Amino acid sequence: MIIRDTSFDDLKGEIEHLKEEIKFLKQNYIICDHRLTQIESANSKGKNKVDDSTAEENTLANTLNIDPKQNIGADVSCIQEGLVPTKYFGKTTHMVKSASAHVLDIKYKLSNTHIFQNKVCIPHFFFLVKNQLYIPIILGTPFINAIYPFTTINAKGFSATYKNQDIGYTFITEPISRDINALIEMKQKHVDYLQLEIFSMNTFDTLKSAKVQEKIKLISERMAIEIFVLIILVPFGIGKSIL
């Protein structure tokens, strides 16, 4: 097997290849983000707004029987407008963004709530979202912190133990966008490293060129003369005109 040194052309070719991969990944990310936005829009438009009286009729002792979904990218937990009478909410100025980076219409917060599963009661809070959720209830990062650590976790969801009781939740979507972003970042770092290597090789080759070597030689000779004059001749009062 013959092993040869990496050339400029090799590095430049690899950089171009990585840039093409990054471009492709970014395009895929945009497509995924666009599709997610379409899903959110289609599902929210298909839902009829439920008034306070209807919401009260669908509750039993102020309890909602809904399977919430976990969004590990959500900063807060959200609940769709109409599920809980607005009289239970308080005003808030908190800003919340969706998974596709759109600002949600948030004006109210539901503070005194609990999440039940397998006879487990977990205190929590929600922000009221107006017709912008394609899933009625989304559990965000604060809920994760409340039940951490997890017993199992995969692309579909996770399970945990809370007060010696097993609980489990599913993710809204598989972490496609998150994986794409991580891959883009990794490849971009590789590109930066290769560009730095090319810069170093360019600098080294420039220093080895005949023209640069000649300049270095002239500078060295000039410095040697100046040192000789300063050390040998100047003490005897001669050689100042040479400097």
Short mmCIF file of C-alpha atoms in Angstrom, two decimals, residues 3-86:
data_model
loop_
_atom_site.label_atom_id
_atom_site.label_comp_id
_atom_site.label_asym_id
_atom_site.label_seq_id
_atom_site.Cartn_x
_atom_site.Cartn_y
_atom_site.Cartn_z
CA ILE A 3 0.74 6.28 1.38
CA ARG A 4 1.18 9.79 0.04
CA ASP A 5 1.00 13.17 1.74
CA THR A 6 -2.23 15.11 1.56
CA SER A 7 -2.10 17.79 -1.14
CA PHE A 8 -3.87 21.13 -1.53
CA ASP A 9 -6.13 19.62 -4.15
CA ASP A 10 -7.10 16.79 -1.77
CA LEU A 11 -8.03 19.22 1.00
CA LYS A 12 -9.87 21.60 -1.32
CA GLY A 13 -11.76 18.70 -2.86
CA GLU A 14 -12.80 17.43 0.56
CA ILE A 15 -13.92 20.92 1.60
CA GLU A 16 -16.04 21.29 -1.53
CA HIS A 17 -17.58 17.87 -0.88
CA LEU A 18 -18.38 18.80 2.73
CA LYS A 19 -19.88 22.11 1.66
CA GLU A 20 -22.17 20.29 -0.76
CA GLU A 21 -23.23 17.92 2.03
CA ILE A 22 -23.92 20.87 4.35
CA LYS A 23 -25.96 22.56 1.63
CA PHE A 24 -27.98 19.37 1.12
CA LEU A 25 -28.57 18.97 4.88
CA LYS A 26 -29.71 22.57 5.22
CA GLN A 27 -32.15 22.08 2.36
CA ASN A 28 -33.52 18.98 4.08
CA TYR A 29 -33.86 20.91 7.32
CA ILE A 30 -35.83 23.65 5.56
CA ILE A 31 -38.10 21.02 3.99
CA CYS A 32 -38.68 19.33 7.38
CA ASP A 33 -39.38 22.68 9.01
CA HIS A 34 -41.80 23.64 6.23
CA ARG A 35 -43.65 20.33 6.51
CA LEU A 36 -43.92 20.69 10.27
CA THR A 37 -45.38 24.17 9.83
CA GLN A 38 -47.91 22.81 7.33
CA ILE A 39 -48.93 20.04 9.76
CA GLU A 40 -49.36 22.57 12.58
CA SER A 41 -51.44 24.83 10.33
CA ALA A 42 -53.63 22.06 8.91
CA ASN A 43 -54.39 20.52 12.30
CA SER A 44 -55.07 23.82 14.04
CA LYS A 45 -57.44 24.98 11.28
CA GLY A 46 -59.37 21.72 11.54
CA LYS A 47 -60.16 22.27 15.20
CA ASN A 48 -63.26 24.18 16.20
CA LYS A 49 -62.86 26.50 19.11
CA VAL A 50 -64.56 25.13 22.23
CA ASP A 51 -66.25 27.68 24.47
CA ASP A 52 -66.05 27.72 28.24
CA SER A 53 -69.36 25.96 28.78
CA THR A 54 -68.43 23.08 26.44
CA ALA A 55 -65.07 22.74 28.15
CA GLU A 56 -66.77 22.46 31.53
CA GLU A 57 -69.12 19.77 30.17
CA ASN A 58 -66.15 17.71 28.99
CA THR A 59 -64.41 17.80 32.36
CA LEU A 60 -64.99 15.73 35.44
CA ALA A 61 -63.97 17.43 38.66
CA ASN A 62 -61.80 19.80 36.57
CA THR A 63 -59.88 16.85 35.11
CA LEU A 64 -58.96 16.46 31.42
CA ASN A 65 -58.52 12.94 30.06
CA ILE A 66 -55.93 13.74 27.35
CA ASP A 67 -52.71 11.99 26.35
CA PRO A 68 -50.10 14.78 26.34
CA LYS A 69 -47.05 14.66 24.08
CA GLN A 70 -43.52 15.54 25.05
CA ASN A 71 -41.53 18.13 23.08
CA ILE A 72 -37.93 18.17 24.32
CA GLY A 73 -37.32 21.34 22.30
CA ALA A 74 -40.11 23.30 24.01
CA ASP A 75 -39.06 25.78 26.67
CA VAL A 76 -42.46 25.59 28.38
CA SER A 77 -45.55 23.38 28.50
CA CYS A 78 -48.54 24.55 26.44
CA ILE A 79 -52.26 23.81 26.38
CA GLN A 80 -54.68 24.49 23.53
CA GLU A 81 -57.29 27.19 24.05
CA GLY A 82 -60.74 25.83 24.83
CA LEU A 83 -59.73 22.82 26.91
CA VAL A 84 -59.89 24.69 30.21
CA PRO A 85 -62.21 27.61 31.06
CA THR A 86 -60.34 30.91 30.82
#
